[in-house]
Coordinates of C-alpha atoms and ligand atoms in Angstrom, one line a residue:
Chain A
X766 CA 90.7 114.3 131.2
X767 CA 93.8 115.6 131.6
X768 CA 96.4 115.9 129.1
X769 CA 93.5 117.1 126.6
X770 CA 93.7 120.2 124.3
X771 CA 90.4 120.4 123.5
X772 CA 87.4 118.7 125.6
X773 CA 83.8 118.7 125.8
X774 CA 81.5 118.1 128.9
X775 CA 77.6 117.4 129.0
X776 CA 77.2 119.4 125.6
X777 CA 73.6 119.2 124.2
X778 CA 72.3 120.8 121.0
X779 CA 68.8 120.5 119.5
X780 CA 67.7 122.2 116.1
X781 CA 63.9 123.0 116.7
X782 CA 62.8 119.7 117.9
X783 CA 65.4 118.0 116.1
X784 CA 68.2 117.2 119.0
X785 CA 71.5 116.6 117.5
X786 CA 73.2 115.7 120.3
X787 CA 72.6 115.2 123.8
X788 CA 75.4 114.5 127.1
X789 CA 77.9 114.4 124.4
X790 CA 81.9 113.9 126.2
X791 CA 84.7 114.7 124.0
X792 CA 88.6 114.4 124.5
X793 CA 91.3 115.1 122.3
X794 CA 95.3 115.5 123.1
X795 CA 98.0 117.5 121.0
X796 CA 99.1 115.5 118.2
X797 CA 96.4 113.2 118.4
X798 CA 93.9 112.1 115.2
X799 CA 90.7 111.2 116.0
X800 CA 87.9 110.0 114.1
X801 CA 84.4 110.4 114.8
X802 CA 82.4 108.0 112.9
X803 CA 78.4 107.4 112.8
X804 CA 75.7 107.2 110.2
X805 CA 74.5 110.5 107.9
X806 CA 72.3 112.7 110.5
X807 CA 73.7 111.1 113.7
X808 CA 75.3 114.6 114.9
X809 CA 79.3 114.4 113.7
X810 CA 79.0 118.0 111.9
X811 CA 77.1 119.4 114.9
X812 CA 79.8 118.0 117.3
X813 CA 82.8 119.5 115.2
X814 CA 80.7 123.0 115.0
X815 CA 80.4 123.0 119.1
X816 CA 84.1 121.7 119.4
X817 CA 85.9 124.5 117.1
X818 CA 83.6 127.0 118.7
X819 CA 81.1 127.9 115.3
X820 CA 78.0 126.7 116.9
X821 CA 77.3 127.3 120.6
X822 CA 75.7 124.6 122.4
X823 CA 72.2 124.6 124.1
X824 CA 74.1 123.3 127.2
X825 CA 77.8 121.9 128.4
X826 CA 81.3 123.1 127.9
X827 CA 83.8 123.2 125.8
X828 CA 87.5 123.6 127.0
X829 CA 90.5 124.5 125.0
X830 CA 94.1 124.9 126.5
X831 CA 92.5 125.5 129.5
X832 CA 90.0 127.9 128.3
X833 CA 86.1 127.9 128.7
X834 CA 85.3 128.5 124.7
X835 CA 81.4 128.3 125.6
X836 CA 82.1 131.6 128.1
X837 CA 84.6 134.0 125.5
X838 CA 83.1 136.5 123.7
X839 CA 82.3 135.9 120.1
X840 CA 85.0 137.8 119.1
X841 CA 87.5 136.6 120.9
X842 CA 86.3 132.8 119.5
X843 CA 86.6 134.1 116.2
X844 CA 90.0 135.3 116.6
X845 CA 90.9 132.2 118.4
X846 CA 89.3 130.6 115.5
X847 CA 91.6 131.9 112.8
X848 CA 95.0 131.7 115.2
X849 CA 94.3 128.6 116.2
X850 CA 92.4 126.1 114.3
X851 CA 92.3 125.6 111.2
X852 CA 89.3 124.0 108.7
X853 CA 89.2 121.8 106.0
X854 CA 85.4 121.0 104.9
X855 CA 83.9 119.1 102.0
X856 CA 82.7 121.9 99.6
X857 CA 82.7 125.3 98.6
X858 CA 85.4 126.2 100.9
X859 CA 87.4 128.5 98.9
X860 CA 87.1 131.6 97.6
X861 CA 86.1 131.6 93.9
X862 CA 87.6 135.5 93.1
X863 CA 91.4 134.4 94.7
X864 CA 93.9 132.1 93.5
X865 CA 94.7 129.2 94.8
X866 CA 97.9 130.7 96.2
X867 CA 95.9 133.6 97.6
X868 CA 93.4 131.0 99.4
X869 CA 95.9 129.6 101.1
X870 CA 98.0 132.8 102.0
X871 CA 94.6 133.8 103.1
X872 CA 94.7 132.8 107.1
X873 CA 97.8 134.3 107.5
X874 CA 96.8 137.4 105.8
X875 CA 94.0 138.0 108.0
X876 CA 96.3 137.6 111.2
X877 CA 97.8 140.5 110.1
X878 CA 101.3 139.1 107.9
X879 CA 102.2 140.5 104.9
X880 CA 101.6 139.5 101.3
X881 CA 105.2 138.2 100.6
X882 CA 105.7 136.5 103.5
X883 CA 102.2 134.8 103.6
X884 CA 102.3 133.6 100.5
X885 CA 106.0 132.5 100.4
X886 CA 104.9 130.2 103.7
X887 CA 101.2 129.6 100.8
X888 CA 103.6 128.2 98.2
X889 CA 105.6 126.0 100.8
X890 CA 102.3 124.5 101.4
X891 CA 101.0 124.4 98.1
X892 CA 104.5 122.2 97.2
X893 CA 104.1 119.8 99.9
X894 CA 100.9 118.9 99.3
X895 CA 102.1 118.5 95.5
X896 CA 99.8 121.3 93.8
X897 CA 102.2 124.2 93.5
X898 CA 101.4 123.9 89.5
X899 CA 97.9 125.1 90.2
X900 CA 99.1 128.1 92.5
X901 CA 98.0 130.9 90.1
X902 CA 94.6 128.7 89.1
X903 CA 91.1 130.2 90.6
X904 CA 89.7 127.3 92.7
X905 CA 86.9 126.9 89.5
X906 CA 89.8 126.0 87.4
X907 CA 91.3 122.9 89.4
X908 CA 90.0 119.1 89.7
X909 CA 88.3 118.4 92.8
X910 CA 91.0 116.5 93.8
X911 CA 93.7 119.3 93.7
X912 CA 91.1 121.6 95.4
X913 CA 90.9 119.6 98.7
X914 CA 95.0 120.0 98.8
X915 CA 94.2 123.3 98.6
X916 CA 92.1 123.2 101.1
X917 CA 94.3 121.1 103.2
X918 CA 97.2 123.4 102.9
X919 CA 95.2 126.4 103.6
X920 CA 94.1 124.6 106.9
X921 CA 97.8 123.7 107.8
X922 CA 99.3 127.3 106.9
X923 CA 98.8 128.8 109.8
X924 CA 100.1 126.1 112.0
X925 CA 97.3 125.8 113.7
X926 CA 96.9 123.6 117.2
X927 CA 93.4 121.8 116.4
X928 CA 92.5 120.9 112.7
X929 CA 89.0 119.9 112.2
X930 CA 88.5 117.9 108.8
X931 CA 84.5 117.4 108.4
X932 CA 84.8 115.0 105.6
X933 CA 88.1 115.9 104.2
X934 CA 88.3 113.0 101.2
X935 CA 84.2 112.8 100.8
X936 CA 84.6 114.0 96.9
X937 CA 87.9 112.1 96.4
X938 CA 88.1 109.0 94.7
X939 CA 90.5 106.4 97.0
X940 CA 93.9 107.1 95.7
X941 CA 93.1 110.6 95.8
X942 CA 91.7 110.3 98.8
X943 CA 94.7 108.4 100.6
X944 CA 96.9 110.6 99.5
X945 CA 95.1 113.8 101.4
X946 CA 95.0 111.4 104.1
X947 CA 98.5 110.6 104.7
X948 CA 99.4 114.5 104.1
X949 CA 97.3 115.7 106.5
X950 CA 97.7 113.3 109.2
X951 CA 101.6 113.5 108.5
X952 CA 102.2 117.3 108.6
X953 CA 99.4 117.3 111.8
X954 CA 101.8 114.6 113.7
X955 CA 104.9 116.7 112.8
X956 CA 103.6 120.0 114.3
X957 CA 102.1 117.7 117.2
X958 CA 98.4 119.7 115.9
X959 CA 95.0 117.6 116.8
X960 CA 93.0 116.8 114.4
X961 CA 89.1 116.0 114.4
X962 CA 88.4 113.9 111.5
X963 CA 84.7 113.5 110.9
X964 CA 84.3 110.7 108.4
X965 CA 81.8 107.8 107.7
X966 CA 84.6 106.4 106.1
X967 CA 86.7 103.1 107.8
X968 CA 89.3 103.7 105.6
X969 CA 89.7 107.2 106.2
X970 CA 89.7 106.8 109.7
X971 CA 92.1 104.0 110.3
X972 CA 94.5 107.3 109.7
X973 CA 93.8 107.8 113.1
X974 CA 94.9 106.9 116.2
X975 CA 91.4 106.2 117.6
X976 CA 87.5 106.6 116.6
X977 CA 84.4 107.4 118.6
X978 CA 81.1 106.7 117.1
X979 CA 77.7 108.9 117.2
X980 CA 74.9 107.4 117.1
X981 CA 71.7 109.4 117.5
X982 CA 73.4 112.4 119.1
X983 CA 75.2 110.2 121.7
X984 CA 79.0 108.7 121.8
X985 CA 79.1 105.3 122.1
X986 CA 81.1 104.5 124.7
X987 CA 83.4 101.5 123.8
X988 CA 86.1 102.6 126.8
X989 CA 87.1 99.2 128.1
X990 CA 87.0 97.6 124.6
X991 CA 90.6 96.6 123.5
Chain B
X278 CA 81.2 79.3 113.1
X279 CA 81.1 77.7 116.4
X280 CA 78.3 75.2 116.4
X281 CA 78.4 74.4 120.3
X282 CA 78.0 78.3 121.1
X283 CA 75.6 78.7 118.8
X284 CA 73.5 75.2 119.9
X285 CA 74.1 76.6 123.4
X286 CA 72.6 80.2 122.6
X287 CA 69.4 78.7 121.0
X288 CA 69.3 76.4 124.5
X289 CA 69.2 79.6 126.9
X290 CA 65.9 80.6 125.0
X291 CA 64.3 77.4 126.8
X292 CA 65.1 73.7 127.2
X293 CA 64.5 71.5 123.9
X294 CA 64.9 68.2 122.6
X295 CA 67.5 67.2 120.1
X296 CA 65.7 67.0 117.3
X297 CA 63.7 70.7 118.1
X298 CA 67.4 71.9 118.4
X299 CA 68.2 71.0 115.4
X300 CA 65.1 72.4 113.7
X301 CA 65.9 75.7 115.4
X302 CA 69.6 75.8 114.6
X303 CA 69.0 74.5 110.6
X304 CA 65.7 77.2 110.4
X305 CA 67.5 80.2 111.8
X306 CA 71.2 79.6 110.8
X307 CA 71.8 76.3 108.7
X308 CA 70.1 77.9 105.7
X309 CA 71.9 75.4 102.7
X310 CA 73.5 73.6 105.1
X311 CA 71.5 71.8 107.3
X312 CA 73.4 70.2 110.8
X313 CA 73.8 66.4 110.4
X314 CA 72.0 64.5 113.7
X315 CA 75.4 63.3 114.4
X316 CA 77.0 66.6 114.7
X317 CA 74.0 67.6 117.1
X318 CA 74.9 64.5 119.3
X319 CA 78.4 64.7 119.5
X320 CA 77.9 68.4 120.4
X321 CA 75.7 68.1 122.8
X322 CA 78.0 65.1 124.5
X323 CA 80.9 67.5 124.7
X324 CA 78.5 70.2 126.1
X325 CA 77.1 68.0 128.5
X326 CA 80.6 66.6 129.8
X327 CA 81.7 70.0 129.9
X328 CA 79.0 70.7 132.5
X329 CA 77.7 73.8 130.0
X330 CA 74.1 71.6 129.4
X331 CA 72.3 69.2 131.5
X332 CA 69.4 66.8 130.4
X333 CA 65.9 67.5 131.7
X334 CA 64.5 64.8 130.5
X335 CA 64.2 61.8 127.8
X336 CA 60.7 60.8 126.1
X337 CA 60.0 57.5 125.7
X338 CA 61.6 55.7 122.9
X339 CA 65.2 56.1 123.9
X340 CA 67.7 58.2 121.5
X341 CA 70.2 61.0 121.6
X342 CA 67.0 63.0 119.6
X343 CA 64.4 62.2 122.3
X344 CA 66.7 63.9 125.2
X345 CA 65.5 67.0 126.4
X346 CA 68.3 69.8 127.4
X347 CA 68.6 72.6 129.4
X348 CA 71.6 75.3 129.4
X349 CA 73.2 75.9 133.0
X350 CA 74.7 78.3 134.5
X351 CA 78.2 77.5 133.1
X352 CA 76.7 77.3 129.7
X353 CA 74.9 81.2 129.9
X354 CA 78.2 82.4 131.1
X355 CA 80.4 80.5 128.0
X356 CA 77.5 81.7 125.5
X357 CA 78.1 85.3 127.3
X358 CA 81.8 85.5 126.9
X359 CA 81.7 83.8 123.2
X360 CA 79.4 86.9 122.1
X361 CA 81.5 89.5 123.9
X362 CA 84.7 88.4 122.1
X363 CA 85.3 89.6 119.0
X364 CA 86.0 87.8 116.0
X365 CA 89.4 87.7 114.3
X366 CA 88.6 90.0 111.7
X367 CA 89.0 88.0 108.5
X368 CA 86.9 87.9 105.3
X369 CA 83.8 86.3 105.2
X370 CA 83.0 86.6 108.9
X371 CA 79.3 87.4 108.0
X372 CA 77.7 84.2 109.0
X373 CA 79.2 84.1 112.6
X374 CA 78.6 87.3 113.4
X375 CA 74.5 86.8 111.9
X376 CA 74.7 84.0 114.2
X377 CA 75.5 86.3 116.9
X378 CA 73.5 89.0 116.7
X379 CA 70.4 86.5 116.3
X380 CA 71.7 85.1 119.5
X381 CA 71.7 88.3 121.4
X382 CA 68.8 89.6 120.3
X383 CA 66.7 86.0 121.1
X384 CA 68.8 85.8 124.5
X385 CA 67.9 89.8 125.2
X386 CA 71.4 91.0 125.2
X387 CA 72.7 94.1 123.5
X388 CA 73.2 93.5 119.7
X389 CA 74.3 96.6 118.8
X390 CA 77.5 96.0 121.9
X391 CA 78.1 93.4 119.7
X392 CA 78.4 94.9 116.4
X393 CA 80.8 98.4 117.7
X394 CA 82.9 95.3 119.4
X395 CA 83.6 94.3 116.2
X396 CA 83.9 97.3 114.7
X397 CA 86.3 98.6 116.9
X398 CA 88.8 95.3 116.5
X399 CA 88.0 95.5 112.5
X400 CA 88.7 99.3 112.5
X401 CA 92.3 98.2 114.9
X402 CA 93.4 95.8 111.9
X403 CA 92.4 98.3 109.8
X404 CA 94.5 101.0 111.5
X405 CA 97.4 98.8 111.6
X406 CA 97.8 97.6 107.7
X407 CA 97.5 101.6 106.9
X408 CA 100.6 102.0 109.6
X409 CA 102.1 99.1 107.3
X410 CA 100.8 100.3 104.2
X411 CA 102.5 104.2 104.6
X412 CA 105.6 102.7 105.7
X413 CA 106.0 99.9 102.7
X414 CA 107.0 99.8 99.0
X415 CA 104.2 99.2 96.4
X416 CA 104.2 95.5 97.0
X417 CA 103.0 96.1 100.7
X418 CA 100.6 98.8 99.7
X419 CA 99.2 96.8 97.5
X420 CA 98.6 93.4 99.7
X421 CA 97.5 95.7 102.0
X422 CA 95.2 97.4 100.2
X423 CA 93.6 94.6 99.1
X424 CA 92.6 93.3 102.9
X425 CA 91.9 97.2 103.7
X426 CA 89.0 96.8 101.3
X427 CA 87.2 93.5 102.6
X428 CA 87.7 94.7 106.1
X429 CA 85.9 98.1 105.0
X430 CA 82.9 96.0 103.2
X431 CA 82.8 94.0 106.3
X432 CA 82.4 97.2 108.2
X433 CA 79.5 98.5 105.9
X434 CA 77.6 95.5 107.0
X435 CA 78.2 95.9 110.8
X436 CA 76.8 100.0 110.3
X437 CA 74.1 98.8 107.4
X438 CA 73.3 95.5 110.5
X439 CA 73.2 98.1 113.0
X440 CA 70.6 100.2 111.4
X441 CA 68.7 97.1 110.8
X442 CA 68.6 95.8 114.3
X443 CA 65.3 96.7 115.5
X444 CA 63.4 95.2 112.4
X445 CA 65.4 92.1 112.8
X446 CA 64.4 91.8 116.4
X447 CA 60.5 92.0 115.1
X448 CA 61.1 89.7 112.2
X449 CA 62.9 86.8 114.4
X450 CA 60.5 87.1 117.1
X451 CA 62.9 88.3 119.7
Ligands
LIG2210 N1 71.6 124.2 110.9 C1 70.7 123.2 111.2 N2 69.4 123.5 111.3 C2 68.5 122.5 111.6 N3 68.8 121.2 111.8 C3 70.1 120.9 111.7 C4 71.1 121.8 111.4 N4 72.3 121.2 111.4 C5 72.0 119.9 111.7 N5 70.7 119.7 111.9 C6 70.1 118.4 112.2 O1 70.8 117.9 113.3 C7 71.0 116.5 113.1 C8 72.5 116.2 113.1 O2 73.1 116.8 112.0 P1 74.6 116.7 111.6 O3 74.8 117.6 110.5 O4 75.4 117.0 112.8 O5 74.8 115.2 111.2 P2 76.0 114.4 110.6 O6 76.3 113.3 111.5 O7 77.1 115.3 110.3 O8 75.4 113.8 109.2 P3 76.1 113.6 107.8 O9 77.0 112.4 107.9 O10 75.0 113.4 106.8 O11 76.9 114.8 107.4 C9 70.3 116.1 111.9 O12 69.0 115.6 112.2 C10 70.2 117.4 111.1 O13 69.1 117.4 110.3
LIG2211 MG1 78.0 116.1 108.5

């Protein structure tokens, strides 16, 4: 498709016998938010693992700004990882021994920036998504709630170009939850960054500006559907 | 609910009489309230003017109950194009879109087309009121809100229907 960032062609993936997804086709433009929605097991994690380039599929491609992710190196996907994506996942992303300033200066910090000038850019994030108070807290010592905007901020700090949310709001009750939501989606549109949204949740994903739906390892189509 | 489509959809399983239609419509979809012959009559007039049914055949004894009625090929198309279309997603929409899925699954159409239809216009009002919602005062958010969360238990039962689909089939004899 063109105009896409990121794309996926044909990819398969089984686990033993288990396949979790099979002649899967995945677009996504700069600035866009899209959800991908399905029932628990259907293949959404699987998909976001083969799309950011953690998991290598069994078979197909995945393309990003017009590079073949499936055909570099594993250490040049890991670099492209940390410059240019960033994560935000459901649990246990941060790191218990840092701060919660420290988490977030952490991406930058392993691109090679300094300490004062990642965590100057660490607190600027930390402010905007309104948890600057708990900059000096380990990540044991904060709610859930202010943990995910943690998490959030750390995935934004870098700028990244593709954000991949795997259940961004799962532990969060719905004010809590909106709120991520709307930060997230706003700071992605402002820096024109993708985001993949995985989420079983309709609420969640009417932040973005389409869905696709997995069911059994496979997109349902619904092209042609107003 | 749109008695007509759904009388129709029960007619493209075979040709019945009046009164079997009835029996069919009030077993499978009437459930506390039963259809009223005159409804069934009327309906079935309209139908048959509009050229979407056709009568096969009347027993002996005379009555609107005794005719015998047979879909056409009008009336397959117009029960076609009333299950692609989505419904205007609005609360309580449940026993329409029951009544469709039944329909589909008896007729041998695709259910489950059906259900991410709907889905996908639910999840577009959906998208829309949270446009609306981020760009009001509390008032907005609130109204907003409010129709956010029937439209979100409405789309737990499309998913939860989804799932469900192949025991359905076996349990309505489709
Ligand atoms: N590392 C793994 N090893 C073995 N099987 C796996 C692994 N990861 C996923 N699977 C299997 O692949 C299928 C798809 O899993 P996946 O995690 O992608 O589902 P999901 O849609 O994200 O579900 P959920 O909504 O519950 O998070 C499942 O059957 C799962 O058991
Ligand atoms: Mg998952």
């Amino acid at each position: 498709m063109s105009g896409a960032l990121l794309s996926a062609e044909g990819l398969d993936k089984t686990y033993g016998r288990t396949p979790a997804l099979a002649g899967v086709r995945f677009s996504i433009r700069a600035g866009e938010v899209v959800a991908v929605m399905g029932p628990s097991g259907s293949g959404k994690s699987t998909l976001l693992h083969c799309l950011a380039g953690i998991v290598r599929p069994d078979a197909g491609t995945v393309r990003y700004d017009g590079r073949e992710l499936t055909a570099l190196s594993d250490s040049a996907r890991s670099a492209l990882r940390r410059q240019d994506f960033g994560f935000v996942f459901q649990f246990g992303q941060l790191v218990p021994e840092l701060s919660c300033l420290e988490n977030v200066a952490l991406p930058l910090r392993l691109n090679g920036e300094r300490r004062k000038a990642a965590e100057a850019k660490a607190r600027g994030w930390l402010e905007r998504l309104e948890v600057e108070d708990v900059a000096g807290h380990r990540p044991g010592e904060v709610s859930g709630g202010q943990g995910q905007r943690v998490a959030v901020a750390r995935a934004l700090v870098t700028a990244p170009r593709v954000v991949f949310a795997d259940e961004p709001t799962g532990a969060l009750d719905s004010l809590n939850g909106e709120r991520v939501m709307t930060l997230l989606t706003d700071a992605a549109r402002e820096t024109s960054a993708a985001v993949v949204l995985v989420t079983h949740e309709a609420r969640v994903a009417a932040y973005s500006d389409r869905e696709v739906v997995v069911r059994d390892g496979r997109i349902r189509d619904l092209a042609g559907v107003a | 609910m749109s008695i007509g489509h759904t009388l129709l959809g029960l007619l493209e399983t075979g040709p019945r009489h009046g009164y079997d239609l009835k029996r069919a419509f009030d077993e499978r979809f009437g459930h506390d309230r039963p259809l009223h012959y005159g409804q069934v009559y009327s309906t079935m007039s309209r139908l048959l003017k509009n050229g979407l049914v056709e009568v096969e055949g009347v027993e002996p004894g005379g009555g609107p109950e005794r005719k015998r009625y047979a879909i056409t090929e009008a009336g397959v198309t117009d029960v076609a194009d009333w299950l692609a279309q989505p419904e205007k997603p609005e609360p309580y929409l449940q026993s329409t879109l029951y009544t469709k899925v039944v329909l589909a699954l008896l007729t041998h159409r695709s259910a489950a087309d059906i259900l991410d239809t709907q889905r996908t216009e639910h999840l577009r009002l959906m998208r829309e009121l949270t446009r609306r919602k981020q760009d009001g005062d509390l008032a907005d958010q609130l109204i907003c809100d409010h129709a956010l969360f029937h439209l979100d238990a409405d789309l737990r039962w499309l998913e939860l229907t989804a799932a469900r689909l192949g025991r359905l089939a076996e349990e309505i004899g489709a």
